[in-house]
Coordinates of C-alpha atoms in Angstrom, one line a residue:
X1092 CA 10.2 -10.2 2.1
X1093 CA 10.7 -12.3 5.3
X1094 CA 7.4 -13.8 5.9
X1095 CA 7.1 -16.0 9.5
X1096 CA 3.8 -18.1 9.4
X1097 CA 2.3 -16.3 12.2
X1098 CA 2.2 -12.6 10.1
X1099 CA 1.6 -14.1 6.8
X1100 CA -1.6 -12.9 5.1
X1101 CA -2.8 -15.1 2.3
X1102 CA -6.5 -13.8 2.1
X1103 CA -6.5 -12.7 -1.6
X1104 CA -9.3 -10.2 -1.3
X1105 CA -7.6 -8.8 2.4
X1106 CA -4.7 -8.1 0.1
X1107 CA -6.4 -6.3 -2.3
X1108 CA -8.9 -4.3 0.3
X1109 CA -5.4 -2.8 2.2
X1110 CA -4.1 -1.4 -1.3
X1111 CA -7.7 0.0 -2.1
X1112 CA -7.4 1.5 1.4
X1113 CA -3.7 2.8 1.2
X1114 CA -3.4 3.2 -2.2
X1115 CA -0.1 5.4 -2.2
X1116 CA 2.3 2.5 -3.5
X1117 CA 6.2 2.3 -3.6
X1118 CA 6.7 1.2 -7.3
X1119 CA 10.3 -0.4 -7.7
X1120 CA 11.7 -0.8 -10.9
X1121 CA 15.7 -2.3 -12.3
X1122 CA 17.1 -0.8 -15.3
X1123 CA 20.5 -0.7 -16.3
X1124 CA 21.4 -2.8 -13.0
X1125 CA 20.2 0.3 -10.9
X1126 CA 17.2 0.3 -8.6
X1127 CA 14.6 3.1 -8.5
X1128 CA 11.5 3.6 -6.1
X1129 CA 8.8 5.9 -7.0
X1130 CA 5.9 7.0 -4.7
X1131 CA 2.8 6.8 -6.8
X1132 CA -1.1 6.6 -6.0
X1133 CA -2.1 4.1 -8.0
X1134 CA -6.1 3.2 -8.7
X1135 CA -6.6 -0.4 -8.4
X1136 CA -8.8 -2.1 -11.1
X1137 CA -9.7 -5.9 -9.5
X1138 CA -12.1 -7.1 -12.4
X1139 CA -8.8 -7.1 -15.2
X1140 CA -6.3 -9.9 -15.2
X1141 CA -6.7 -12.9 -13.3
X1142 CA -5.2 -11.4 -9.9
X1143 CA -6.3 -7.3 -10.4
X1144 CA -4.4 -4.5 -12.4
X1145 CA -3.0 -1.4 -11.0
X1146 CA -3.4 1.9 -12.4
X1147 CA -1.2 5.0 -12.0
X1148 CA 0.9 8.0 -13.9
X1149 CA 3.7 9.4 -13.6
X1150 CA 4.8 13.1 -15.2
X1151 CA 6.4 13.0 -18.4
X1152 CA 10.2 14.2 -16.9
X1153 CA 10.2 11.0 -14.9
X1154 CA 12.6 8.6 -16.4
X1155 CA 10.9 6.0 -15.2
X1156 CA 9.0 4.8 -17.9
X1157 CA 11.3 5.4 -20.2
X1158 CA 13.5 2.8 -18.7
X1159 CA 11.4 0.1 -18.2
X1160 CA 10.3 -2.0 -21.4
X1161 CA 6.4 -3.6 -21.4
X1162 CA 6.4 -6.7 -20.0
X1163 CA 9.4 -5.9 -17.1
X1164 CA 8.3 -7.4 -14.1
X1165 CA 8.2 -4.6 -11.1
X1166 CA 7.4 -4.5 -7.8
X1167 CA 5.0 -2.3 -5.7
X1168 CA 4.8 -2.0 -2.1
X1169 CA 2.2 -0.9 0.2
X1170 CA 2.1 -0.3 3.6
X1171 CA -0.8 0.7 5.8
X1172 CA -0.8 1.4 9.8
X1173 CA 2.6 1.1 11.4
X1174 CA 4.1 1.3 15.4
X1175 CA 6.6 1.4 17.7
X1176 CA 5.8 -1.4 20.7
X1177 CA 7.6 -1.4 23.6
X1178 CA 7.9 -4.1 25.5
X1179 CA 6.7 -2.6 28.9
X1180 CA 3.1 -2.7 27.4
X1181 CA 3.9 -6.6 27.5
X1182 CA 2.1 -7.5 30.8
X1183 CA 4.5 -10.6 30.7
X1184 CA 7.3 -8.6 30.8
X1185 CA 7.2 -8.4 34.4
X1186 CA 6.6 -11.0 35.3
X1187 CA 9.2 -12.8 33.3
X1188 CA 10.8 -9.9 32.0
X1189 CA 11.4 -11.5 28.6
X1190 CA 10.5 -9.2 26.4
X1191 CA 12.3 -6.8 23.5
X1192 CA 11.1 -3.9 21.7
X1193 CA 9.9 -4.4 18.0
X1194 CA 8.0 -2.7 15.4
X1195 CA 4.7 -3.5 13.9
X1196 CA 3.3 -2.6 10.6
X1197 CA 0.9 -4.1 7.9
X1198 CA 2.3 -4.4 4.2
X1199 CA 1.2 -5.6 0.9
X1200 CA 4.1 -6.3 -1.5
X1201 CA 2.8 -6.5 -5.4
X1202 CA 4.6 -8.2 -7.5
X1203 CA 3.5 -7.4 -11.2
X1204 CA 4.5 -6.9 -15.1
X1205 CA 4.5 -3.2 -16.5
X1206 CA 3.2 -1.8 -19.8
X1207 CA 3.8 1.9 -20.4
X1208 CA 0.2 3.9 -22.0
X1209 CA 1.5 6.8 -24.0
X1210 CA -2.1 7.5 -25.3
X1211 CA -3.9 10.5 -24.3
X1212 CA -7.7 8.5 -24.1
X1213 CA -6.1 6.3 -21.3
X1214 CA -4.3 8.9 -19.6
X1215 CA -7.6 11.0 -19.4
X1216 CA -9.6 8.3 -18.3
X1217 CA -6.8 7.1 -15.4
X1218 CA -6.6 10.8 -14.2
X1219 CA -10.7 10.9 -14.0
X1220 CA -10.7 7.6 -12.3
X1221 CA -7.8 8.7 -9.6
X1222 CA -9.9 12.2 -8.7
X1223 CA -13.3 10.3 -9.0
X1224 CA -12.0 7.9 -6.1
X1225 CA -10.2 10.7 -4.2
X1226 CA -12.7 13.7 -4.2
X1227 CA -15.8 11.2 -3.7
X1228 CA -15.5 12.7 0.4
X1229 CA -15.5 15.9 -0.8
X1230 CA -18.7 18.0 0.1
X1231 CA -18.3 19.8 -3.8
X1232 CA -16.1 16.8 -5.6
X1233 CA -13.7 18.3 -8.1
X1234 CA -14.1 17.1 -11.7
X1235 CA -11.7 17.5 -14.2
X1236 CA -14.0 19.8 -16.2
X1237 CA -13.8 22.4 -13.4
X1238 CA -10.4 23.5 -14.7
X1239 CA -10.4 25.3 -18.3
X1240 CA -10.0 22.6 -21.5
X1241 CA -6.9 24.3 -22.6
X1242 CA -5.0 23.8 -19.0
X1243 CA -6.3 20.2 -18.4
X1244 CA -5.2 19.3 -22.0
X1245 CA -2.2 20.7 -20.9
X1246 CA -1.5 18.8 -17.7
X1247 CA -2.2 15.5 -19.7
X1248 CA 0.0 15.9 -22.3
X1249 CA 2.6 16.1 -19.0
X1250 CA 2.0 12.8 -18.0
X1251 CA 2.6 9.3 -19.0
X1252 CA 0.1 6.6 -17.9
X1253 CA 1.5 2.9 -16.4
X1254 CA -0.3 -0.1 -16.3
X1255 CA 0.6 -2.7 -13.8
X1256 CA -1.0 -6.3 -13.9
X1257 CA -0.8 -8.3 -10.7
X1258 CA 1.0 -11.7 -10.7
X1259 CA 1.3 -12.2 -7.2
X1260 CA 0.7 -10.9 -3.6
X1261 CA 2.7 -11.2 -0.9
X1262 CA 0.8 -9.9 2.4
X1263 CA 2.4 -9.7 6.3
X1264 CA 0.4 -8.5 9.1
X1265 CA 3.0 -8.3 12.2
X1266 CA 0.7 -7.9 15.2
X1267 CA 2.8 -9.5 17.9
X1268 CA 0.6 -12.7 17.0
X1269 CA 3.7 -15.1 18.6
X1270 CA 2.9 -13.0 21.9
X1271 CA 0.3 -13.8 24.5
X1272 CA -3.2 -12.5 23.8
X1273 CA -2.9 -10.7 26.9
X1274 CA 0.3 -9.1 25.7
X1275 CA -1.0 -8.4 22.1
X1276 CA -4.8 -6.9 23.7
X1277 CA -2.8 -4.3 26.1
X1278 CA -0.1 -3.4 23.5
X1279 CA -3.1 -2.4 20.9
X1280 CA -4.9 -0.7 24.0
X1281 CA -1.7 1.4 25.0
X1282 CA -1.7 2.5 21.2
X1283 CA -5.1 3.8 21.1
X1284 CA -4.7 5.6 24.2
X1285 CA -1.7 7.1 22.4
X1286 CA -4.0 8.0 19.2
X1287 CA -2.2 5.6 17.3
X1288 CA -5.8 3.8 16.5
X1289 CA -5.3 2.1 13.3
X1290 CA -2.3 -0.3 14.3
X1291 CA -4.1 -0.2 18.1
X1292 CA -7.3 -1.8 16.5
X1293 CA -5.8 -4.3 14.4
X1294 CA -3.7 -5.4 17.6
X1295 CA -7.2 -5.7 19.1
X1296 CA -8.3 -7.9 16.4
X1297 CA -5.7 -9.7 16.3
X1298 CA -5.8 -10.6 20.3
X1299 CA -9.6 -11.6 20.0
X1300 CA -9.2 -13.5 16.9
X1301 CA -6.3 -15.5 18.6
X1302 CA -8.4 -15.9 21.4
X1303 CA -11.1 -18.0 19.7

């Protein structure tokens, strides 16, 4: 990924706080000198490995992890609030009327080595992990032991567990921070105004951190 200086995000723990937040990752795997790309929630474990360890499954008809061998090095991408800009929210732009449209967006690329977890115990224990974290919002959180014994053991045998341990991060926040802060404060206020809040407040941020 292209990184300029001025979007580069090297904040180890930033990194990692975006994929808890977005955890829907793109996981990109080679095999066979053909490219795949699988959307997968993946539950992110920070206190294995010396950079975090991702989590995730994948059903049992998926090819994928029977064409990857442990130890493959793989890549997963995460992406969190994304925007169109246009540059008539540029309050340079007329006046100088030097300005082009562009898109902003805030990504995570993790770049990791695979292990496949054909074992039921670890498969169980990802799936309760996964619904723990996702149903915690919930006013009557589902469990796995809502479901009958039979159906759940079921539904796991179904699935194949992947393991992912982080080698490196790769972060870009492109928040028009080569812009004017005046340009970059009215572009994130034109967002919100627009409901597009999450990219509008990190333009914001970004405006008042450049500011300082």
């Amino acid at each position: 990924m292209y990184v300029p200086p001025h979007f580069a995000v090297s904040d180890h723990n930033t990194l990692l706080d975006l994929i808890g937040r977005h955890p829907l990752g793109i996981l990109v795997t080679h095999s066979k000198g053909t490219l795949d790309a699988n959307h997968i929630p993946f539950e992110l474990d920070r206190s294995k490995g010396d950079k975090g360890v991702l989590n995730c499954h994948v059903a049992r008809k998926n090819p994928v992890w029977e064409e990857v061998a442990n130890g493959d090095e793989v890549l997963v991408i995460f992406r969190a609030a994304d925007a169109y800009i246009s540059p008539n929210w540029y309050p340079s732009k007329h006046e100088f009327h030097k300005q082009v449209p562009t898109w902003n967006y805030l990504v995570v690329h993790a770049h990791g080595r695979i292990t496949v977890r054909d074992d039921e115990r670890y498969v169980r224990r990802n799936v309760a992990k996964l619904t723990h974290m996702h149903e915690a919002s919930q006013p009557a959180p589902w469990k796995m032991g809502d479901a009958p014994k039979d159906f759940i053991d079921t539904m796991v045998k179904g699935i194949v567990a992947l393991e992912i341990e982080i080698t490196g991060l790769v972060g870009k926040s492109k928040l028009s921070q080569n812009k004017e802060v005046r340009d970059i404060q009215n572009a994130g206020e034109m967002l919100n105004a627009r409901g597009v809040n999450g990219m509008g407040e990190a333009m914001l941020a970004a405006a008042a951190a450049k500011s300082r």
